[in-house]
Structures are given as structure tokens and as C-alpha cells.
Short mmCIF file of C-alpha atoms in Angstrom, two decimals:
data_model
loop_
_atom_site.label_atom_id
_atom_site.label_comp_id
_atom_site.label_asym_id
_atom_site.label_seq_id
_atom_site.Cartn_x
_atom_site.Cartn_y
_atom_site.Cartn_z
CA MET A 252 -32.84 44.42 70.57
CA ARG A 253 -34.89 47.49 69.63
CA ALA A 254 -33.21 50.55 68.15
CA GLU A 255 -34.16 54.13 67.41
CA ILE A 256 -32.28 56.63 65.22
CA LEU A 257 -32.15 60.36 65.93
CA SER A 258 -30.68 62.74 63.34
CA ILE A 259 -29.76 66.07 64.86
CA GLY A 260 -29.61 69.45 63.10
CA THR A 261 -31.91 72.28 62.09
CA GLU A 262 -30.42 72.11 58.59
CA LEU A 263 -32.15 68.74 58.18
CA LEU A 264 -35.54 70.26 58.99
CA LEU A 265 -34.93 73.10 56.52
CA GLY A 266 -34.11 70.65 53.74
CA GLN A 267 -30.61 72.09 53.35
CA ILE A 268 -29.01 68.64 53.58
CA VAL A 269 -30.33 65.12 53.00
CA ASP A 270 -30.25 62.65 55.88
CA THR A 271 -28.11 59.91 54.36
CA ASN A 272 -26.87 58.87 57.81
CA ALA A 273 -30.25 57.50 58.90
CA ALA A 274 -30.62 55.47 55.70
CA TYR A 275 -27.14 54.00 56.15
CA LEU A 276 -27.75 53.10 59.79
CA ALA A 277 -31.16 51.59 59.04
CA ARG A 278 -29.55 49.24 56.55
CA GLU A 279 -26.79 48.38 59.02
CA LEU A 280 -29.27 47.59 61.78
CA ALA A 281 -31.35 45.41 59.48
CA GLY A 282 -28.24 43.46 58.57
CA LEU A 283 -27.57 42.87 62.26
CA GLY A 284 -31.09 41.63 62.91
CA ILE A 285 -31.84 44.62 65.18
CA ASP A 286 -35.40 45.96 65.01
CA LEU A 287 -35.72 49.63 64.10
CA PHE A 288 -39.09 51.15 65.00
CA PHE A 289 -38.55 54.92 64.87
CA VAL A 290 -36.39 57.45 62.99
CA SER A 291 -36.61 61.12 64.02
CA GLN A 292 -35.08 64.41 62.94
CA VAL A 293 -34.66 67.08 65.60
CA GLY A 294 -33.49 70.66 65.35
CA ASP A 295 -30.87 72.40 67.46
CA ASN A 296 -33.08 73.18 70.44
CA LEU A 297 -32.06 71.78 73.82
CA ASP A 298 -35.55 71.30 75.26
CA ARG A 299 -36.91 69.53 72.19
CA LEU A 300 -33.76 67.48 71.74
CA THR A 301 -33.71 66.41 75.39
CA GLU A 302 -37.37 65.37 75.24
CA THR A 303 -36.78 63.41 72.03
CA VAL A 304 -33.75 61.61 73.50
CA ARG A 305 -35.69 60.83 76.70
CA ARG A 306 -38.63 59.35 74.80
CA ALA A 307 -36.31 57.28 72.58
CA HIS A 308 -34.35 56.06 75.60
CA GLU A 309 -37.55 54.90 77.29
CA ARG A 310 -38.80 52.80 74.37
CA ALA A 311 -35.60 51.50 72.73
CA ASP A 312 -32.68 49.39 73.91
CA ILE A 313 -30.22 51.43 71.88
CA VAL A 314 -30.58 55.02 70.70
CA ILE A 315 -28.27 56.02 67.86
CA MET A 316 -27.73 59.75 67.36
CA THR A 317 -25.85 61.52 64.57
CA GLY A 318 -24.97 65.20 64.58
CA GLY A 319 -24.76 67.83 67.29
CA LEU A 320 -21.22 66.98 68.42
CA GLY A 321 -19.53 70.08 67.03
CA PRO A 322 -17.96 72.85 69.13
CA THR A 323 -20.60 75.58 68.70
CA GLU A 324 -23.44 76.65 70.99
CA ASP A 325 -26.06 74.94 68.83
CA ASP A 326 -24.29 71.56 69.03
CA LEU A 327 -26.33 70.12 71.87
CA SER A 328 -26.23 66.33 71.71
CA ARG A 329 -23.90 66.00 74.71
CA GLU A 330 -26.02 68.33 76.82
CA ALA A 331 -29.21 66.44 75.95
CA ILE A 332 -27.74 63.02 76.79
CA ALA A 333 -26.33 64.34 80.07
CA ALA A 334 -29.73 65.78 81.00
CA VAL A 335 -31.56 62.53 80.24
CA LEU A 336 -29.09 60.48 82.29
CA GLY A 337 -28.93 63.07 85.09
CA GLU A 338 -25.16 63.50 84.90
CA THR A 339 -22.87 66.53 84.65
CA PRO A 340 -20.30 66.87 81.82
CA SER A 341 -16.66 67.53 82.61
CA VAL A 342 -13.50 67.85 80.50
CA ASP A 343 -11.55 64.63 80.01
CA PRO A 344 -7.80 65.50 80.23
CA ARG A 345 -6.82 62.82 77.71
CA LEU A 346 -9.38 64.02 75.15
CA GLU A 347 -8.33 67.61 75.75
CA ALA A 348 -4.68 66.74 75.09
CA GLU A 349 -5.61 64.91 71.89
CA LEU A 350 -7.75 67.83 70.76
CA ARG A 351 -5.05 70.42 71.40
CA GLY A 352 -2.52 68.16 69.68
CA PHE A 353 -4.78 67.95 66.63
CA PHE A 354 -4.78 71.72 66.22
CA ALA A 355 -1.09 72.11 67.13
CA SER A 356 -0.07 69.62 64.45
CA ARG A 357 -1.68 71.94 61.92
CA GLY A 358 -0.07 75.06 63.33
CA ILE A 359 -3.41 76.42 64.53
CA ALA A 360 -4.35 77.71 67.98
CA MET A 361 -7.36 75.79 69.24
CA PRO A 362 -10.44 77.96 69.84
CA GLU A 363 -11.48 77.46 73.45
CA ARG A 364 -15.03 76.72 72.40
CA ASN A 365 -13.71 73.44 70.96
CA LEU A 366 -13.05 72.28 74.51
CA LYS A 367 -16.63 71.02 74.80
CA GLN A 368 -15.63 68.30 72.35
CA ALA A 369 -13.52 66.85 75.19
CA TRP A 370 -16.52 66.56 77.53
CA VAL A 371 -17.57 63.25 79.04
CA ILE A 372 -20.04 62.13 81.70
CA PRO A 373 -19.57 59.17 84.08
CA SER A 374 -21.63 56.81 81.92
CA VAL A 375 -19.72 57.60 78.73
CA THR A 376 -16.96 55.75 76.94
CA PRO A 377 -15.47 58.09 74.30
CA LEU A 378 -15.37 56.77 70.72
CA ALA A 379 -12.27 57.56 68.67
CA ASN A 380 -12.66 59.77 65.60
CA PRO A 381 -9.40 59.92 63.61
CA TYR A 382 -11.17 61.80 60.79
CA GLY A 383 -12.33 64.79 62.84
CA THR A 384 -12.25 66.65 66.14
CA ALA A 385 -15.48 65.27 67.65
CA PRO A 386 -15.16 62.03 69.64
CA GLY A 387 -18.33 60.00 69.80
CA TRP A 388 -20.13 58.91 72.96
CA TRP A 389 -21.10 55.39 74.02
CA ALA A 390 -23.34 56.06 77.02
CA GLU A 391 -24.31 52.93 78.94
CA HIS A 392 -26.37 53.73 82.01
CA ASN A 393 -26.84 51.11 84.72
CA GLY A 394 -25.50 48.37 82.43
CA SER A 395 -28.60 48.08 80.29
CA LYS A 396 -29.74 50.58 77.71
CA VAL A 397 -27.31 52.41 75.44
CA ILE A 398 -27.16 55.82 73.80
CA VAL A 399 -24.63 56.22 71.00
CA ALA A 400 -23.75 59.68 69.67
CA MET A 401 -21.70 60.02 66.49
CA PRO A 402 -20.69 62.96 64.26
CA GLY A 403 -23.07 64.04 61.52
CA VAL A 404 -20.33 64.20 58.86
CA PRO A 405 -21.05 60.99 56.90
CA HIS A 406 -17.51 59.69 56.45
CA GLU A 407 -16.70 60.35 60.12
CA MET A 408 -19.90 58.64 61.22
CA ARG A 409 -19.38 55.57 59.04
CA ARG A 410 -15.82 55.04 60.22
CA MET A 411 -16.91 55.36 63.84
CA TRP A 412 -19.82 52.97 63.32
CA GLU A 413 -17.68 50.30 61.69
CA HIS A 414 -14.66 50.50 63.98
CA GLU A 415 -16.05 51.66 67.33
CA VAL A 416 -19.77 50.95 67.61
CA MET A 417 -20.16 47.62 65.81
CA PRO A 418 -17.62 45.75 68.01
CA ARG A 419 -19.41 46.99 71.15
CA LEU A 420 -22.79 45.99 69.78
CA GLU A 421 -21.62 42.40 69.45
CA SER A 422 -21.32 42.07 73.22
CA HIS A 423 -24.85 43.42 73.66
CA LEU A 424 -26.22 40.99 71.12
CA GLY A 425 -24.61 38.14 73.05
CA ALA A 426 -23.13 36.74 69.86
CA VAL A 427 -20.43 37.18 67.26
CA LEU A 428 -21.45 38.68 63.93
CA PHE A 429 -19.75 37.87 60.66
CA THR A 430 -20.66 39.75 57.49
CA ARG A 431 -19.80 39.19 53.86
CA ILE A 432 -20.75 41.75 51.21
CA LEU A 433 -20.98 40.54 47.62
CA ARG A 434 -20.56 43.40 45.14
CA VAL A 435 -22.64 43.04 41.98
CA ALA A 436 -22.35 44.78 38.60
CA GLY A 437 -24.55 44.61 35.51
CA LEU A 438 -27.82 43.99 37.37
CA GLY A 439 -30.29 46.38 38.98
CA GLU A 440 -31.32 45.92 42.60
CA SER A 441 -34.71 44.42 41.67
CA SER A 442 -33.03 41.88 39.38
CA VAL A 443 -30.60 40.93 42.15
CA GLU A 444 -33.48 40.46 44.59
CA GLU A 445 -35.34 38.34 42.07
CA ARG A 446 -32.38 36.00 41.71
CA LEU A 447 -31.97 35.77 45.48
CA ASP A 448 -35.66 35.54 46.32
CA GLU A 449 -35.47 32.21 48.18
CA LEU A 450 -32.63 33.50 50.37
CA LEU A 451 -34.07 36.88 51.36
CA HIS A 452 -36.36 35.49 54.06
CA SER A 453 -33.61 33.74 55.97
CA ALA A 454 -33.52 34.69 59.67
CA ASN A 455 -29.90 33.69 60.28
CA PRO A 456 -27.92 34.46 58.22
CA THR A 457 -29.85 37.55 57.18
CA ILE A 458 -29.45 38.71 53.59
CA ALA A 459 -30.37 42.06 52.08
CA THR A 460 -29.59 44.13 48.97
CA TYR A 461 -28.52 47.76 48.79
CA ALA A 462 -28.17 49.86 45.66
CA LYS A 463 -24.88 51.76 45.77
CA ARG A 464 -23.55 54.19 43.20
CA ASP A 465 -20.93 51.81 41.85
CA ALA A 466 -22.69 48.48 42.43
CA VAL A 467 -25.51 46.60 44.10
CA ASP A 468 -24.33 45.22 47.42
CA VAL A 469 -25.63 41.92 48.81
CA ARG A 470 -25.01 41.85 52.53
CA ILE A 471 -25.02 38.47 54.29
CA THR A 472 -24.70 38.50 58.10
CA ALA A 473 -24.51 35.46 60.34
CA LYS A 474 -24.84 35.46 64.13
CA ALA A 475 -23.35 32.70 66.30
CA ALA A 476 -21.52 32.04 69.54
CA THR A 477 -18.07 32.13 67.93
CA ASP A 478 -16.49 33.63 64.84
CA ASP A 479 -15.84 30.19 63.35
CA ALA A 480 -19.46 29.17 63.89
CA ALA A 481 -20.73 32.36 62.28
CA ARG A 482 -18.48 31.85 59.27
CA ALA A 483 -19.63 28.25 58.92
CA LEU A 484 -23.26 29.36 59.06
CA LEU A 485 -22.68 32.00 56.39
CA ALA A 486 -20.65 29.90 53.94
CA PRO A 487 -23.46 27.88 52.30
CA VAL A 488 -25.68 30.95 51.91
CA GLU A 489 -22.83 32.85 50.27
CA ALA A 490 -22.25 29.93 47.91
CA ARG A 491 -25.92 29.86 46.89
CA ALA A 492 -25.92 33.63 46.36
CA ARG A 493 -22.82 33.44 44.19
CA GLU A 494 -24.35 30.65 42.15
CA ALA A 495 -27.50 32.71 41.58
CA LEU A 496 -25.61 35.86 40.59
CA GLY A 497 -22.79 34.27 38.58
CA ALA A 498 -20.21 36.50 36.93
CA HIS A 499 -22.12 39.60 38.05
CA VAL A 500 -20.34 39.27 41.41
CA PHE A 501 -17.17 41.24 40.84
CA GLY A 502 -15.83 41.62 44.35
CA VAL A 503 -16.43 41.41 48.08
CA ASP A 504 -16.60 43.77 51.04
CA ARG A 505 -14.64 46.98 50.26
CA GLU A 506 -13.46 46.05 46.77
CA THR A 507 -14.40 48.45 43.97
CA PRO A 508 -14.67 48.03 40.21
CA ALA A 509 -11.32 49.80 39.87
CA SER A 510 -9.52 47.80 42.58
CA VAL A 511 -10.71 44.47 41.17
CA ALA A 512 -9.66 45.32 37.60
CA LEU A 513 -6.25 46.50 38.83
CA ASP A 514 -5.76 43.33 40.88
CA ILE A 515 -6.27 41.24 37.74
CA LEU A 516 -3.86 43.41 35.73
CA ILE A 517 -1.17 43.18 38.41
CA GLU A 518 -1.66 39.44 38.89
CA ARG A 519 -1.13 38.86 35.17
CA GLY A 520 1.73 41.31 34.75
CA LEU A 521 -0.30 43.57 32.42
CA THR A 522 -0.27 47.34 32.13
CA LEU A 523 -3.06 49.78 31.35
CA ALA A 524 -3.58 53.11 29.56
CA THR A 525 -6.76 55.12 28.96
CA MET A 526 -7.99 57.68 26.46
CA GLU A 527 -11.16 59.52 27.48
CA SER A 528 -13.46 62.03 25.90
CA CYS A 529 -16.86 62.41 27.59
CA THR A 530 -15.66 61.19 31.00
CA GLY A 531 -13.06 63.95 31.22
CA GLY A 532 -10.48 61.89 33.13
CA LEU A 533 -12.95 60.39 35.60
CA LEU A 534 -11.96 56.85 34.62
CA ALA A 535 -8.26 57.54 35.23
CA SER A 536 -9.15 59.26 38.51
CA ALA A 537 -11.08 56.20 39.73
CA ILE A 538 -8.11 53.99 38.87
CA THR A 539 -5.55 56.19 40.59
CA ASP A 540 -7.71 56.34 43.74
CA VAL A 541 -6.72 52.70 44.31
CA ALA A 542 -3.60 52.19 46.42
CA GLY A 543 -0.83 50.63 44.37
CA SER A 544 -2.39 51.60 41.03
CA SER A 545 0.99 52.77 39.74
CA ALA A 546 2.05 49.12 39.47
CA ALA A 547 -0.23 48.66 36.46
CA PHE A 548 -1.59 52.04 35.31
CA LEU A 549 0.88 53.79 33.01
CA GLY A 550 -1.17 56.86 32.16
CA GLY A 551 -4.26 58.45 30.71
CA LEU A 552 -5.05 60.89 27.92
CA VAL A 553 -8.03 63.25 28.07
CA SER A 554 -9.29 65.29 25.16
CA TYR A 555 -12.48 66.48 23.49
CA ALA A 556 -10.53 67.75 20.48
CA THR A 557 -10.42 65.69 17.28
CA ALA A 558 -6.99 67.07 16.37
CA LEU A 559 -5.47 65.84 19.61
CA LYS A 560 -6.95 62.39 19.17
CA GLU A 561 -5.32 62.21 15.76
CA GLN A 562 -2.07 63.53 17.19
CA TRP A 563 -2.17 60.76 19.81
CA GLY A 564 -2.59 58.06 17.19
CA VAL A 565 -6.30 57.78 16.41
CA PRO A 566 -6.39 57.43 12.59
CA ALA A 567 -7.98 60.41 10.85
CA GLU A 568 -9.72 58.07 8.42
CA VAL A 569 -11.55 56.31 11.29
CA ILE A 570 -12.88 59.62 12.61
CA ALA A 571 -13.76 60.79 9.08
CA ALA A 572 -15.64 57.58 8.31
CA HIS A 573 -17.44 57.05 11.63
CA GLY A 574 -17.33 60.34 13.54
CA VAL A 575 -15.76 61.14 16.88
CA ILE A 576 -18.65 59.57 18.76
CA SER A 577 -18.70 55.99 17.56
CA VAL A 578 -17.70 52.54 18.71
CA GLU A 579 -15.13 52.40 15.90
CA THR A 580 -13.46 55.53 17.27
CA ALA A 581 -13.57 54.11 20.82
CA ARG A 582 -11.72 51.02 19.54
CA ALA A 583 -9.13 53.20 17.83
CA MET A 584 -8.76 55.27 21.01
CA ALA A 585 -8.13 52.12 23.05
CA ARG A 586 -5.40 50.95 20.66
CA ALA A 587 -3.87 54.44 20.51
CA ALA A 588 -3.84 54.80 24.31
CA ALA A 589 -1.95 51.53 24.72
CA ALA A 590 0.51 52.44 21.97
CA ALA A 591 1.13 55.94 23.33
CA VAL A 592 2.63 54.70 26.59
CA GLY A 593 3.55 51.12 25.71
CA ALA A 594 0.77 49.48 27.73
CA SER A 595 -0.56 46.00 27.05
CA VAL A 596 -4.21 47.01 27.51
CA GLY A 597 -5.94 50.19 26.40
CA VAL A 598 -9.35 51.68 27.19
CA GLY A 599 -11.15 54.16 24.94
CA VAL A 600 -14.24 56.12 25.99
CA THR A 601 -16.14 58.57 23.79
CA GLY A 602 -19.67 59.91 23.97
CA VAL A 603 -22.00 62.78 24.80
CA ALA A 604 -22.28 63.67 28.49
CA GLY A 605 -24.35 66.77 27.76
CA PRO A 606 -25.90 69.17 28.28
CA ASP A 607 -26.42 69.27 24.49
CA GLN A 608 -26.31 66.62 21.79
CA GLN A 609 -23.20 66.40 19.64
CA ASP A 610 -22.70 65.20 16.07
CA ASP A 611 -26.41 64.30 15.97
CA GLN A 612 -25.82 61.90 18.87
CA PRO A 613 -28.29 62.25 21.78
CA VAL A 614 -27.11 63.09 25.29
CA GLY A 615 -26.14 59.95 27.18
CA THR A 616 -24.71 58.10 24.18
CA VAL A 617 -21.44 56.45 25.21
CA HIS A 618 -19.10 54.06 23.37
CA ILE A 619 -16.44 52.12 25.29
CA ALA A 620 -13.77 49.76 24.00
CA ILE A 621 -11.00 47.67 25.57
CA ALA A 622 -8.05 46.52 23.44
CA SER A 623 -5.45 43.94 24.39
CA VAL A 624 -2.37 44.40 22.24
CA ALA A 625 0.72 42.36 21.55
CA SER A 626 3.95 44.29 21.94
CA GLY A 627 4.09 46.70 19.01
CA ALA A 628 1.60 44.67 17.00
CA GLU A 629 -1.99 45.06 15.89
CA SER A 630 -4.74 44.69 18.42
CA GLU A 631 -5.08 41.08 19.56
CA ARG A 632 -8.59 41.31 20.93
CA VAL A 633 -11.18 44.02 21.47
CA SER A 634 -14.25 44.18 23.71
CA ASP A 635 -16.71 47.02 23.30
CA THR A 636 -20.13 48.27 24.30
CA SER A 637 -22.44 51.10 23.28
CA GLN A 638 -24.79 52.49 25.92
CA ARG A 639 -27.40 55.19 26.36
CA PHE A 640 -27.31 56.52 29.91
CA ARG A 641 -29.88 58.73 31.59
CA GLY A 642 -29.22 61.55 34.02
CA ASP A 643 -27.34 64.83 34.15
CA ARG A 644 -23.80 65.37 32.93
CA GLU A 645 -22.19 64.25 36.19
CA GLU A 646 -24.28 61.05 36.34
CA ILE A 647 -23.57 60.13 32.72
CA LYS A 648 -19.83 60.59 33.21
CA TRP A 649 -19.87 58.48 36.36
CA ARG A 650 -21.90 55.67 34.84
CA ALA A 651 -19.66 55.63 31.78
CA ALA A 652 -16.54 55.31 33.94
CA ILE A 653 -18.05 52.49 36.04
CA THR A 654 -19.22 50.68 32.91
CA ALA A 655 -15.72 50.97 31.43
CA LEU A 656 -14.23 49.38 34.56
CA SER A 657 -16.77 46.55 34.48
CA LEU A 658 -16.07 45.91 30.79
CA LEU A 659 -12.33 45.93 31.53
CA ARG A 660 -12.79 43.28 34.24
CA LEU A 661 -14.85 41.02 31.97
CA HIS A 662 -12.40 41.53 29.12
CA LEU A 663 -9.48 40.47 31.32
CA LEU A 664 -11.37 37.45 32.66
CA ARG A 665 -12.10 36.25 29.12
CA ASP A 666 -8.34 36.31 28.51
CA ASN A 667 -7.88 33.70 31.24
#
């Protein structure tokens, strides 16, 4: 199967937004073993868009469009598809009712211009979009070639791709697809590829690596006649990948560094507290983003002030001897965090996120410590790391929080 991606929107051509949708879809198609030969960006002009869709439809088996499904006059993806297929749009009563219900549930009168989001043509199957007001289109003309139109908003597009488009693609591929994603921490993408070199050229299952913000993902996809056969085909390749990557594999599929660490805490009946300086609460925020985090996370303390750290139980003599930005202070913060709320595990993070150096410590310096404590006693065991991260303030804070979660996971596993 040959595919082509079209990204719609003048804002793309002006450089006002970055086309992350095309990159995501290219990776998805590669994982499915679908050949991608062209990626185009087209502005909000009906003639140019129609011509681009027509050309793509002629040379590809499936055309995947993102953007241009909004309610305004310059949202023209529906019009272009209808023109290429020679069909006339009309309002679908069911989609109209859903659209009006969406606005009514929010106490808002629906602008009539939104009605175009309920359009369909005879060749179209609407694709559900629970995250927004724009249904997608699966346009299958004469039972052969397909045009898929999805919203340009990334989280809407990704949900629609995973839940609406992928299942339909399976029938066109004439096979069942089964995918396993191994999530990897502590290795860069090139290092992961190096370890998996002998597996990367496999035709079925296919295997590929993707650098994500919180991990490197290793995607393994098998294609077979049945789900059981696809799983059986994938299993030995997954085993070899896990063997090559070892403890760097921290989770699978949609698991995150925070969700995996919390699962271990809950499984072992442990509780967690944090004390953060340079991350400004980002670590606690990542933890509380996980459903059910309240079962193990008792609370977090955030402060840049030395006086507050001392007030919360960080010994003044530790700060005086080693400074606020030191691994010794991070250890003391971890113990103090656990003691402050009666948790069995504490995390301390201190450092310099920027923009300027602090206490003669360069920007990017971060110290992280994890302390397991016996009830009311001294620290039983401490894990710590000192890092120097590159990037702006936001990037340093993020990388420090992710590193803290990875260290927490490894710390808990060593307790096993």
C-alpha cells in the first residue's frame, strides 16, 4: 500500500506552527509497513488544495490529510475532497444533532457556520472525534482508494488515528496488526539503535525507534492473518529486544516514567513525598497526572528559599557545609520530604534551571536523591545522581523531573 500525507493550513507555510502531525503519521505508517512517498503542505486555497488532493489520490492508495476541518470559510478540506470525488456535501442529521448537543451541554448557542462540520458526501464514513467538534472523514470511492481527513489539532488527530483510522486500515492491509512499544530510559536513540541493529532490518515484524520527550520508544509491529498469529510472530522479537536493552526498558505502550514508578509503590504498599527546588513542582505534577496517584503520593513541597527548606526539616548545618545546590542537600531534602508527611520514600531535587548560574553552580546543574526510610528512623538507603543538563529553563526542569522518576524506579527495583 502506498500512502501520501497532506498537511493543510496557510499557517504551516508561514512558519507559524510546526507540522508535528506529518512526522507522527510518517512514523505510524512506517510501523505498519506502508510505503510513504510524498508529504505536502498546502495553504487554505480551494483550487490549490483540490489539485493537490487530486494528484495525491491518483498516485497513492491512501491519502491522509490533517487540518482544514474547522467551521470557518478557509477550512476547505471537505470541499476539496468532494470536488475530487465529484460528490456534493450535505448535512448529516445525526452529526448535526451531536454538534448542537456539544454546544448545548456547555450552555452555548452553536454558531450556524459550525454546521459545515456536520457535512458528509456519499462516499464518506464519519470518524468520531470526542475531543473536538470536527468529525473526520473516511472517504472510500468505488471500494478501492481511500482519502482520510482528520483534524489538525494534534491530540484530536492522534486519538482519531489510533481509534478510528487504524482499525479500518487493517481491513485494507488484508491482515491483523499487533504492535508492542517498549519504552526506554537512560539511552539515547542512537544507542538504542546500536543495540538493536540486527533487528532493525526485519520485514515482519518491523521494528523502529522514535525519540520522545520522556523516553525512546521501540515500536515492534507484526502482521498476520489473525491476532494470535501476529502476537506469536512478535513475541520472539520482543524478547530479543528486551534482552538487548536490559533494565533500560521501563514500560510498554502507554506507560510513563511516573505511572511505572507509582505502580511499583502501590504494589509494595509504599508511599511517596517530594521536595523540589529547580523543578518548581514539575515532578509532583507529573506524578499527579497519573490516575490513582493518590494511593501512593502523599504530597510535595516546593521552595527556592533556604529558610523554608530548614523549616521543613533540612538541617541548617548541611546547607551551611555544602550549599543549597549539592547532592548532600538533595539527600537531606529527600529525607525531610518523607518525614514531613510520613511517607516511606522521599525524593529531593535541587539545582540551577537558569537563566543565570547560582552559588557558582553553572546552569543545568541538578542533584537528585531518593531516600527509603524506616518508620520514624534514619534513612535506610539512598540513591542519588548529579547531572548537567543542556537547554533552556523549561527543558532543564523537564529533564530533571524525568531523571528523578527514572532514578526512583531503579531505586525501588533495587529494593526488591
